[in-house]
Short mmCIF file of C-alpha atoms and ligand atoms in Angstrom, two decimals:
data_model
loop_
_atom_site.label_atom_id
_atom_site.label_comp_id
_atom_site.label_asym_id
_atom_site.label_seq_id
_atom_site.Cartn_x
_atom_site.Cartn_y
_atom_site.Cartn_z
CA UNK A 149 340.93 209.10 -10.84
CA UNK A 150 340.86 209.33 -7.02
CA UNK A 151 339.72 207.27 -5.01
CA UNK A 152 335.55 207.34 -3.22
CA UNK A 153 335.14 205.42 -0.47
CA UNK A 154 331.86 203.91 0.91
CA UNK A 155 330.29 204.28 4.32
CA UNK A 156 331.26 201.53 6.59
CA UNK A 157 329.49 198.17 6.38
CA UNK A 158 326.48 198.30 8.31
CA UNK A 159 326.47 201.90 9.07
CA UNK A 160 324.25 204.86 6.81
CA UNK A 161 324.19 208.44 6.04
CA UNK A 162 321.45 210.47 7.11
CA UNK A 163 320.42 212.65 4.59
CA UNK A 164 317.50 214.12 2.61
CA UNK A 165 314.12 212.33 4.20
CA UNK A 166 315.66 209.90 6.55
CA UNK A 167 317.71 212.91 8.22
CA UNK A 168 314.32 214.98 8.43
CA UNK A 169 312.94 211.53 10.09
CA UNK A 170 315.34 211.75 12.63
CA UNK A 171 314.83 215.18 13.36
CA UNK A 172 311.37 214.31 13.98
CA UNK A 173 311.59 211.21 15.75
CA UNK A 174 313.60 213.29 18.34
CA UNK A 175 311.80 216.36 19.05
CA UNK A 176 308.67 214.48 19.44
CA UNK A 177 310.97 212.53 22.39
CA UNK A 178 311.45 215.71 23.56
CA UNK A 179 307.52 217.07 23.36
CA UNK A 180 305.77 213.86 24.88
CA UNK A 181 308.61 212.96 27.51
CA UNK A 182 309.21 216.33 29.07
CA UNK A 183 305.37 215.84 29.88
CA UNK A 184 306.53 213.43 32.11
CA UNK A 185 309.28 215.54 33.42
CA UNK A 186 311.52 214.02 31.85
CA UNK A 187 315.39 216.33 31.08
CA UNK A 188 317.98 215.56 28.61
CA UNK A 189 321.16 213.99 29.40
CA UNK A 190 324.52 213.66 27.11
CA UNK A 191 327.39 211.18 27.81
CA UNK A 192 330.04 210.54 26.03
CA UNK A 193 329.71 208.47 22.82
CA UNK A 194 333.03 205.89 24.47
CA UNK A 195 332.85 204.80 27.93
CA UNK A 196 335.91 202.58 29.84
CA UNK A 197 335.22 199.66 28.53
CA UNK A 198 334.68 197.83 32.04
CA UNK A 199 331.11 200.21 32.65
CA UNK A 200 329.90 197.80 29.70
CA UNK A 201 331.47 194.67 31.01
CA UNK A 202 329.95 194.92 34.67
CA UNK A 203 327.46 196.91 33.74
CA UNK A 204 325.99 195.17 30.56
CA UNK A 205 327.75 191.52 31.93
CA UNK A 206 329.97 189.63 30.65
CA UNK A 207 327.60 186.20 29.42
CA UNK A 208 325.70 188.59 27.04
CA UNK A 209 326.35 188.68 23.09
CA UNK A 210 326.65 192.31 23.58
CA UNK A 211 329.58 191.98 25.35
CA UNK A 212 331.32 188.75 24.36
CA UNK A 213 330.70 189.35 20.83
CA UNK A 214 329.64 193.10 19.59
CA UNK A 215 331.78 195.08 21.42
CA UNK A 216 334.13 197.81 19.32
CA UNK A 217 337.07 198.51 21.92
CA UNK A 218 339.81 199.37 21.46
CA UNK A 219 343.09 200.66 22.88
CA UNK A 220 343.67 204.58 23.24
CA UNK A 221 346.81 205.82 22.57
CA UNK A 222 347.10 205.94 26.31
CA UNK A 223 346.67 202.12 26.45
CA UNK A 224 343.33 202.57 28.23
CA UNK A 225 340.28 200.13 27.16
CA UNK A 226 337.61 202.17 25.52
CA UNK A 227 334.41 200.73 23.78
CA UNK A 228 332.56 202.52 21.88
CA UNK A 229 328.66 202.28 23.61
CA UNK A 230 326.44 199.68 22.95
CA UNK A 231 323.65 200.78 24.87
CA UNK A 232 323.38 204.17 27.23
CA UNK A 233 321.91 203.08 30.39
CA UNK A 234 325.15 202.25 31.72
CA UNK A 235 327.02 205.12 30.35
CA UNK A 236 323.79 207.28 31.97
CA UNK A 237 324.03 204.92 35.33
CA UNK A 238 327.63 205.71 35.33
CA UNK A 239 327.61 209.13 35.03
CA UNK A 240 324.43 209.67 38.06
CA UNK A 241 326.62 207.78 40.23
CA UNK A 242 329.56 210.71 38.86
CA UNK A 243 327.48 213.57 39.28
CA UNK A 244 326.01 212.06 42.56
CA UNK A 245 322.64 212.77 41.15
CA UNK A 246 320.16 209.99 43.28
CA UNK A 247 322.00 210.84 46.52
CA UNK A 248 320.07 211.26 49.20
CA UNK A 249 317.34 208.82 47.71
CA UNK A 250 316.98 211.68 45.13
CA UNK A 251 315.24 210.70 41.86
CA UNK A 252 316.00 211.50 38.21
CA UNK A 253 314.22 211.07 35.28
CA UNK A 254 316.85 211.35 32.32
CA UNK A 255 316.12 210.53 28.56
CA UNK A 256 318.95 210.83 25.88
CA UNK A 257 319.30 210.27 21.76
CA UNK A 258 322.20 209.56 19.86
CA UNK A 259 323.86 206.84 17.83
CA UNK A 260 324.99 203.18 19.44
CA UNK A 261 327.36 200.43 18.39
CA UNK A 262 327.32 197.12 17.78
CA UNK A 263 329.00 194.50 15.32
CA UNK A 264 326.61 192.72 14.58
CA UNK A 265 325.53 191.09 11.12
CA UNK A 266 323.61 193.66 9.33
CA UNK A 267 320.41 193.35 7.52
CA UNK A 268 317.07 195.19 7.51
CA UNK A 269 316.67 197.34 10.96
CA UNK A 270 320.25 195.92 12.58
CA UNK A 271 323.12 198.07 12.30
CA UNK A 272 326.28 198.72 13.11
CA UNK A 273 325.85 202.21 14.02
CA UNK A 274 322.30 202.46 15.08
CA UNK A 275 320.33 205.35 16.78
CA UNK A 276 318.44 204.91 19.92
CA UNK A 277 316.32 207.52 21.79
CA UNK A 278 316.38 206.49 25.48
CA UNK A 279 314.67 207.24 28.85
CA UNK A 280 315.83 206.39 32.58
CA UNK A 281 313.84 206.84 35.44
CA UNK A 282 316.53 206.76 38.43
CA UNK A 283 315.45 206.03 41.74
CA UNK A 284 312.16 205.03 41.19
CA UNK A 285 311.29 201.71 43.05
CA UNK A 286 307.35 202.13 42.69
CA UNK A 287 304.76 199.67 40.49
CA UNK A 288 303.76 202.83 39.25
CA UNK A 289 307.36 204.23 38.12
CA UNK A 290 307.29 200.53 35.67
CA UNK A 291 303.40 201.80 34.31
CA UNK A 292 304.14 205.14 33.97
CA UNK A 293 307.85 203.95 31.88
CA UNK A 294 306.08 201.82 29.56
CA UNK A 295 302.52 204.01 28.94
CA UNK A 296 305.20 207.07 28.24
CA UNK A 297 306.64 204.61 25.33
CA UNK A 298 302.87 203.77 24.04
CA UNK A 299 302.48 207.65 24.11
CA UNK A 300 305.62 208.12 22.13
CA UNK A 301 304.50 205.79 19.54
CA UNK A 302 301.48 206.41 18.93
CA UNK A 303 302.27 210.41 18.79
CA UNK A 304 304.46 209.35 16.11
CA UNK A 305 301.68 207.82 14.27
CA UNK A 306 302.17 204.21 14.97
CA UNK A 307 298.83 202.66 14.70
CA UNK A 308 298.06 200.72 18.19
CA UNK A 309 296.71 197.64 15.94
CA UNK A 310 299.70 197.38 14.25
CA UNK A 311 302.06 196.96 17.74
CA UNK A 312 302.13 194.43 20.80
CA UNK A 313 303.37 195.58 23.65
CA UNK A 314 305.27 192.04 25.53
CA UNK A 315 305.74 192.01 29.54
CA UNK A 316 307.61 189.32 31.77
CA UNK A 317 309.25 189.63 34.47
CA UNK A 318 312.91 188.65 35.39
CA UNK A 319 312.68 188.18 39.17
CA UNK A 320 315.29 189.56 41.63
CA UNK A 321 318.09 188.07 43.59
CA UNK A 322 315.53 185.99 45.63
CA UNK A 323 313.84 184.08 43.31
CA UNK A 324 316.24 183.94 40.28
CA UNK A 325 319.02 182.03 41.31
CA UNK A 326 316.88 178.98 42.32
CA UNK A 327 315.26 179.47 39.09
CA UNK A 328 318.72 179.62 37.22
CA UNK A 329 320.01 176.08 38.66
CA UNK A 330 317.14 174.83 38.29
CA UNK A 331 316.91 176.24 34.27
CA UNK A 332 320.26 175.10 34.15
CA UNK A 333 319.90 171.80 35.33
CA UNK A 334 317.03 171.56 32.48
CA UNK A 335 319.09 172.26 29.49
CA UNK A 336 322.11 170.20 30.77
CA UNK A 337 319.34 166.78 31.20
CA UNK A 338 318.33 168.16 27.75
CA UNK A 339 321.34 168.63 26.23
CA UNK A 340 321.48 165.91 23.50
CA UNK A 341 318.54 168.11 21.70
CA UNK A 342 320.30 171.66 22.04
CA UNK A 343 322.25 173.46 20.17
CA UNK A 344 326.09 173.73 21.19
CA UNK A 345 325.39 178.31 22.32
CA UNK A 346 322.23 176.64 24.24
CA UNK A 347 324.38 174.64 25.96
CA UNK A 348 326.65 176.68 27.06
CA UNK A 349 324.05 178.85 28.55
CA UNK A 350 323.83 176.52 31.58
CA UNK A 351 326.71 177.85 32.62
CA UNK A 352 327.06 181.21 31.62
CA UNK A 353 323.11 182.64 31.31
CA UNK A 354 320.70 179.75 30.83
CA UNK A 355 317.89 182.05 30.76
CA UNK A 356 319.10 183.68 26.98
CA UNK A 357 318.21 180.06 25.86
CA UNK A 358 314.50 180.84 25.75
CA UNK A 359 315.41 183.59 23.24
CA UNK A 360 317.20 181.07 20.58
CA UNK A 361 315.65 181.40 17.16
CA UNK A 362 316.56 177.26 16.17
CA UNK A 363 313.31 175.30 15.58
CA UNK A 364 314.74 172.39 17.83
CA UNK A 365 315.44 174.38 20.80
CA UNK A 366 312.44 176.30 20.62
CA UNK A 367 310.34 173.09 21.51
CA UNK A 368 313.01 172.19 24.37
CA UNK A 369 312.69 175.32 25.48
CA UNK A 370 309.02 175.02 25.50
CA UNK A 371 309.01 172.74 27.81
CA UNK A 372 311.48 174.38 30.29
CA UNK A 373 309.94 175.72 33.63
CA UNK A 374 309.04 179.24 33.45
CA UNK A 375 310.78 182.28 36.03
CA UNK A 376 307.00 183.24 36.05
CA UNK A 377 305.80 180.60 37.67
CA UNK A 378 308.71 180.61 40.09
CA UNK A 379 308.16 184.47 41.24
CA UNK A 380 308.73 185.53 45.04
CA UNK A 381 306.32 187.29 47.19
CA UNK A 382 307.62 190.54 46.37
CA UNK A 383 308.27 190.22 42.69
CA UNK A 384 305.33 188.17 41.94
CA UNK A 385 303.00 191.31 43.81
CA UNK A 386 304.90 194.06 42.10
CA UNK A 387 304.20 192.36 38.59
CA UNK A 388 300.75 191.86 39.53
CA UNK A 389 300.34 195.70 40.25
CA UNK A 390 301.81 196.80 36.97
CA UNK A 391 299.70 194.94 35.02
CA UNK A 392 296.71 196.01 36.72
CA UNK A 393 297.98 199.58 36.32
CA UNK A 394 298.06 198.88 32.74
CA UNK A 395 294.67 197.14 32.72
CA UNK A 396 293.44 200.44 33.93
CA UNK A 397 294.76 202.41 31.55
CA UNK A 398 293.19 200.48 29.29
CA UNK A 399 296.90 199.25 27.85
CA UNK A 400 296.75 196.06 26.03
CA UNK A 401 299.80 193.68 26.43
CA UNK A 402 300.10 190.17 26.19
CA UNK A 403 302.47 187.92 29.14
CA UNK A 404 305.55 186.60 27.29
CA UNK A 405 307.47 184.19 29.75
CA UNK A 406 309.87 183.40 26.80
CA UNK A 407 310.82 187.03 27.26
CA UNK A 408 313.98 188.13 28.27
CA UNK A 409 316.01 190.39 26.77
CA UNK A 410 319.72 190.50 25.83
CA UNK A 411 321.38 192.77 28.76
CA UNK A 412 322.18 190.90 32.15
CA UNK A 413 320.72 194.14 34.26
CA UNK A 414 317.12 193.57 34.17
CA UNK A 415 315.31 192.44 37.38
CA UNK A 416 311.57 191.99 37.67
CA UNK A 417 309.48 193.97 35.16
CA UNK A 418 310.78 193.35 31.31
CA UNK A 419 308.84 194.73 28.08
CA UNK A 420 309.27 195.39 24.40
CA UNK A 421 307.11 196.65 21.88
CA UNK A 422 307.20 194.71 19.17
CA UNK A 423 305.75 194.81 15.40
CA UNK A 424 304.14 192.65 12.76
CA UNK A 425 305.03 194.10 9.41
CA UNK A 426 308.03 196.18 8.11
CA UNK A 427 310.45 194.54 9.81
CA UNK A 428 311.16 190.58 9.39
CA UNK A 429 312.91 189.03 12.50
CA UNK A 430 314.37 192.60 13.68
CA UNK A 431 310.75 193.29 14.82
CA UNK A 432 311.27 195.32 18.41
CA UNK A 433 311.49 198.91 18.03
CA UNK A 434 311.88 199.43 21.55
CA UNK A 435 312.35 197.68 24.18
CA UNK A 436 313.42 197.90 28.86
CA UNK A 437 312.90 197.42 31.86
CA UNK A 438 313.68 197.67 35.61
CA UNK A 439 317.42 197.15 36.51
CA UNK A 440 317.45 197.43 40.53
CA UNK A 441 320.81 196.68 40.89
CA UNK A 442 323.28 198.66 37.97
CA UNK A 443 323.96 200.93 40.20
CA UNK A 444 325.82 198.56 42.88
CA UNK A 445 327.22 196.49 39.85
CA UNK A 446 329.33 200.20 38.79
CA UNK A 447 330.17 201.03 42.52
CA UNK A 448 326.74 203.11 43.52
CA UNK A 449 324.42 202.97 46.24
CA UNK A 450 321.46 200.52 45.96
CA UNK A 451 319.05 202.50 43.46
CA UNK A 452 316.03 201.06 41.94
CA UNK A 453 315.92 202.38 38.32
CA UNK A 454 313.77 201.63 35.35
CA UNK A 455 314.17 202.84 31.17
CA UNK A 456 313.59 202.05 28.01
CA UNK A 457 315.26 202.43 24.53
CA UNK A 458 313.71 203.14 21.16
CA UNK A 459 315.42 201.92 17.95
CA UNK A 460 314.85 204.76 15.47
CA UNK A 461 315.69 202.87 12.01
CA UNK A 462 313.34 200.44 13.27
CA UNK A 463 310.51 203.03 14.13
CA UNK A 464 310.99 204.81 10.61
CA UNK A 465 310.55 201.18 8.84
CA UNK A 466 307.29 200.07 11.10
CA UNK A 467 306.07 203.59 10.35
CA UNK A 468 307.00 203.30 6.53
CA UNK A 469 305.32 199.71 6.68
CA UNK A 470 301.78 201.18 7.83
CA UNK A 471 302.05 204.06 5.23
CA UNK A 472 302.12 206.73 7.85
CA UNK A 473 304.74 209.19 6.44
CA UNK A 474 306.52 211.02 9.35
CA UNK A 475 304.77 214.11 10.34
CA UNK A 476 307.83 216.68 8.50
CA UNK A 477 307.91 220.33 10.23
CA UNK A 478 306.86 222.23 7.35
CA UNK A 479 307.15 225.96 8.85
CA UNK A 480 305.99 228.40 6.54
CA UNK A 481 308.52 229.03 3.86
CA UNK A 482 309.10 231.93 1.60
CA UNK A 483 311.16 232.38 -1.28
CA UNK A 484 312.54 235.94 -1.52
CA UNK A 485 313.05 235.95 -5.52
CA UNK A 486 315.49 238.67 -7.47
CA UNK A 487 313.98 239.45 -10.92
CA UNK A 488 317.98 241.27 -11.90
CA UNK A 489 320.89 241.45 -10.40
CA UNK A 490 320.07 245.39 -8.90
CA UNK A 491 317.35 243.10 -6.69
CA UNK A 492 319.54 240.57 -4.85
CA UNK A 493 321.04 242.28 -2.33
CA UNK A 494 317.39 243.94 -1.57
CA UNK A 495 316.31 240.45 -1.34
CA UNK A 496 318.84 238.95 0.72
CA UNK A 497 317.79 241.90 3.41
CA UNK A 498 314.53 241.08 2.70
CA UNK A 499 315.08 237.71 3.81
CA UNK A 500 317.01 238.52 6.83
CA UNK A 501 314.54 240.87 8.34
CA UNK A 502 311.74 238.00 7.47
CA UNK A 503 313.62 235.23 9.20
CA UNK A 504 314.23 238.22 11.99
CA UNK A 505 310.67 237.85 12.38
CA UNK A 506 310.70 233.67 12.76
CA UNK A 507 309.97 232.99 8.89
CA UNK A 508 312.19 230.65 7.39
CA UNK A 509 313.05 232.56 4.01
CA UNK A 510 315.63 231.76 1.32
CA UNK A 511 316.74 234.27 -1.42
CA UNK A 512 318.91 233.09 -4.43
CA UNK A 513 322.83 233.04 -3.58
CA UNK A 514 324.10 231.96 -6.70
CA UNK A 515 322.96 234.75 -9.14
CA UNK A 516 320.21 232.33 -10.76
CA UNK A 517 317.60 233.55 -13.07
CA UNK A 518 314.15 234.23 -12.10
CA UNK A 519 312.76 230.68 -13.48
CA UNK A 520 315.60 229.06 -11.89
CA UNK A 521 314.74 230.63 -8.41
CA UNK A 522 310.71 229.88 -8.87
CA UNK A 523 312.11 226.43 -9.66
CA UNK A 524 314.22 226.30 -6.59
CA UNK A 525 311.34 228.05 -4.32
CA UNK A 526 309.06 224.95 -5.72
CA UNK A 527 311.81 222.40 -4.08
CA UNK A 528 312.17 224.00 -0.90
CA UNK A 529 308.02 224.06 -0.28
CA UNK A 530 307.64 227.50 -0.60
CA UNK A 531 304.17 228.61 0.18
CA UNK A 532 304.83 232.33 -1.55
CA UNK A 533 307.18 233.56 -3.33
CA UNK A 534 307.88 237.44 -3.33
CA UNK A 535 309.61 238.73 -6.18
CA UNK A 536 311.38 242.11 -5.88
CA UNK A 537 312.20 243.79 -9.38
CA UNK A 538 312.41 247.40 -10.65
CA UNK A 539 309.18 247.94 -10.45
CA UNK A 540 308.50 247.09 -6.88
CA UNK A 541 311.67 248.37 -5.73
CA UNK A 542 310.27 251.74 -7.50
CA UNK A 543 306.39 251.18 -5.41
CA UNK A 544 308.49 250.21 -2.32
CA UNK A 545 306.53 247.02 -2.55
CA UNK A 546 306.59 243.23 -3.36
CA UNK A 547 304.69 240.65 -5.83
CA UNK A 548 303.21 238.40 -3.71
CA UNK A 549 302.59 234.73 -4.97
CA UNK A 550 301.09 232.40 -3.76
CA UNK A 551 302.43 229.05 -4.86
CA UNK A 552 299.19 226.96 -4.33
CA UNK A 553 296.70 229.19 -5.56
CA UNK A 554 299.04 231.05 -8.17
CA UNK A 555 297.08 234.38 -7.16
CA UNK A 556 299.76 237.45 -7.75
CA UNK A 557 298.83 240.57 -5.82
CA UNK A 558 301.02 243.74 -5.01
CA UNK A 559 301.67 244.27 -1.35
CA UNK A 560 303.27 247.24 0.12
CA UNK A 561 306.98 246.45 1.96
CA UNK A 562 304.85 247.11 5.46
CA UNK A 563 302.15 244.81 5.16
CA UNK A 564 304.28 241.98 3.85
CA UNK A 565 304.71 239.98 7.20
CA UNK A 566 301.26 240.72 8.05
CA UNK A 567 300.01 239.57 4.66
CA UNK A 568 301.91 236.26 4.69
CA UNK A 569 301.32 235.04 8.47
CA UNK A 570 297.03 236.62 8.51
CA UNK A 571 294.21 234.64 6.79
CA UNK A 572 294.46 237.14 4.14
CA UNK A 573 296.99 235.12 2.27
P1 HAM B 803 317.95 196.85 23.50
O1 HAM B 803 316.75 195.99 23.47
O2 HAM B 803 319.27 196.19 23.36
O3 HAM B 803 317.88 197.65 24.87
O4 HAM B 803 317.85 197.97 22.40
C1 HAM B 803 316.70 198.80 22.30
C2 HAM B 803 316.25 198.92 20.86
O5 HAM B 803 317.32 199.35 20.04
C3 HAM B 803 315.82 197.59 20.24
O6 HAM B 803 314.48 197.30 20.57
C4 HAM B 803 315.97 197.90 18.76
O7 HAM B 803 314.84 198.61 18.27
C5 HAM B 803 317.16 198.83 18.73
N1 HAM B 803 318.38 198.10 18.32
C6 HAM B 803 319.17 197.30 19.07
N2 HAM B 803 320.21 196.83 18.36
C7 HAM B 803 320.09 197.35 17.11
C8 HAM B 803 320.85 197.25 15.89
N3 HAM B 803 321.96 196.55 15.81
N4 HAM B 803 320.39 197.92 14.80
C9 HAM B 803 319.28 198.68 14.85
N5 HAM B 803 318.52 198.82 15.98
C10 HAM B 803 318.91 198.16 17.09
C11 HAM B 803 318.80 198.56 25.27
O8 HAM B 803 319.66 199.02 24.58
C12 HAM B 803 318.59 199.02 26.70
N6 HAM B 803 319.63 200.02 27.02
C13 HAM B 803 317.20 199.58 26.90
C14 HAM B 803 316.96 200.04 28.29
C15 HAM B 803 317.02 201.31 28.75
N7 HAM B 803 316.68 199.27 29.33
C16 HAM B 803 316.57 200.00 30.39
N8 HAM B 803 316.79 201.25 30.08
#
């Protein structure tokens, strides 16, 4: 026998439902952010390697640890992307799309890649629907960002009980590196408790060491002065306008100092959105922030930007979790059906000039019998089916049924479309 091979480890087919769930979770992107003006954007799926290394930074697990690059065969680095906002960053600086203090607001779906350990809602290959606001420096840009994700969600179906919507922010190049040596100089008097990663983080990024999961750290931690508390001027008034811009939209989040994030671009406002049930520890299905200074860190101008990414297994499981099945587009369907052979090719026209008029209609392609194509109409959702034999063909008409109500009437070839999109059905 030959040989089958399995998907990758940690990766998964789309198909059936879950494919259907993707379709959906992306053109409702598409319907609530193009209310906010946002426009699509496609990069390339591989990026040189170093827009993740600068970009992402070089202390983060995503790049010291998750990375798949590799060599091309013209012995350049190439990663496959872990994220998109640098890939997107990278290619507005390209395109020279913010020049001139020009904004953009950008949004993007696809798959991303990262090898990690995989268990329920972490992947390998993962799918992420995105949105970057580019040149935005405004309180209001952060509010509007993160109300445009509560929109998303909840237009999905998400129940607003059933999320929390987490806000902190990381500071900016004032205030942060005091903060870091003096975080740093925390875990180092604290070391003996830590674990060995923790550690380390004095060094490299002692702020990830609020986000270790280890019971023992977690109290350490605890006690470790918050960035919030050590906010400049400017940082700690452009926080306090976001949340009141939230308060007024009658958003409810809660202040998470312990929050913040994996990627080394953030700077000032953070959030996530996280969930209860569905999801164990993987529990944020989406999660940003502001990132004033990516586009200096891969060779642009100074740019304030702000974005947010959606993880879409993670969405379908929260979704699954409160019962809400995902909204399917079920266009009216009809089932062209052939009661002999002399009838197909009628009813493969048939079907052609229905679908001409922006039905989706199927007619048998496989010379099945007339039970087999009812059976086959019943899969598919048909609402009618209309089944063409001599008879018809003879009247220059149609049997109409209607698969709910199983009423069968005769209908006349020109009032066919009429019949099936008017109440008269
Ligand atoms: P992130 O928090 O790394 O942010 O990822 C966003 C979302 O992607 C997460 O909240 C989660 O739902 C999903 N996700 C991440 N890793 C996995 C995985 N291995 N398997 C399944 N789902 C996963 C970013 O990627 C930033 N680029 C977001 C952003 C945009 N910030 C500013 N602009």
């Amino acid at each position: 026998m030959t040989q089958t091979y399995a998907a990758p480890k940690g990766t998964a087919d789309l198909l059936g439902d879950s494919a259907r769930s993707w379709d959906t979770l992306q053109s409702t992107a598409r319907e609530v952010f193009t209310r906010y003006g946002y426009t699509s954007i496609y990069t390339p799926i591989f990026e040189n390697t170093e827009v993740f290394t600068r970009g992402i930074g070089e202390a983060t697990d995503v790049v010291g640890k998750e990375m798949y690059t590799f060599e091309d065969r013209g012995g350049r680095s190439i990663t496959l992307r872990p994220e998109n906002t640098a890939g997107v960053v990278r290619a507005a600086i390209q395109a020279g799309l913010t020049a001139n203090s020009a904004h953009a607001k950008l949004f993007y779906a696809g798959p991303m890649f990262r090898f990690e350990r995989p268990q329920k809602g972490r992947q390998r290959q993962f799918y992420q629907i995105g949105a970057e606001g580019l040149g935005l420096d405004s309180a209001l840009a952060d509010a509007e960002m993160i109300m445009m994700l509560w929109d998303y969600f909840t237009t999905l179906g998400l129940k607003p009980a059933s999320m929390r919507l987490l806000i902190n922010s990381m500071g900016d190049e004032v205030c942060r590196p005091a903060y870091r040596i003096k975080l740093a100089a925390f875990i180092t008097d604290n070391a003996d408790g830590l674990c060995d990663d923790c550690v380390r983080r004095a060094n490299t990024n002692p702020l990830r060491a609020f986000d270790c999961k280890k019971e023992a750290c977690r109290e350490i931690m605890d006690r470790a002065l918050r960035l919030s508390d050590e906010l400049c001027g400017e940082c700690a008034t452009h926080q306090d306008t976001v949340l009141r811009l939230l308060d007024q939209a009658g958003l409810q989040y809660e202040l998470d100092s312990r929050l913040v994030r994996g990627l080394d671009y953030y700077t000032r406002t953070v959030f996530e959105i996280q969930v209860d049930h569905g999801l164990g520890s993987q529990n944020a299905i989406g999660g940003g922030g502001r990132y004033d200074g990516l586009f200096e860190d891969l060779g642009g101008k100074p740019t304030p930007c702000i974005g947010f990414a959606i993880g879409a297994e993670r969405t379908v499981l929260a979704l699954e979790a409160q019962d809400t099945a995902i909204a399917i587009d079920d266009s009216l369907c009809v089932y062209v059906a052939a009661v002999a052979d002399e009838q197909r090719e009628a009813a493969l026209a048939m079907a052609m000039e229905l679908r001409g008029r922006g039905l989706t209609a199927l007619s048998d392609l496989q010379n099945r019998s007339l039970k087999a194509q009812f059976k086959q109409a019943d899969r598919a959702r048909a609402g009618h089916v209309l089944v063409l034999g001599e008879d018809e063909v003879a009247r220059k008409g149609v049997t109409m049924r209607n698969m709910e109500t199983k009423e069968e009437r005769f209908v006349t070839l020109g009032s066919v479309f009429k019949m099936l999109t008017t109440d008269e059905r």
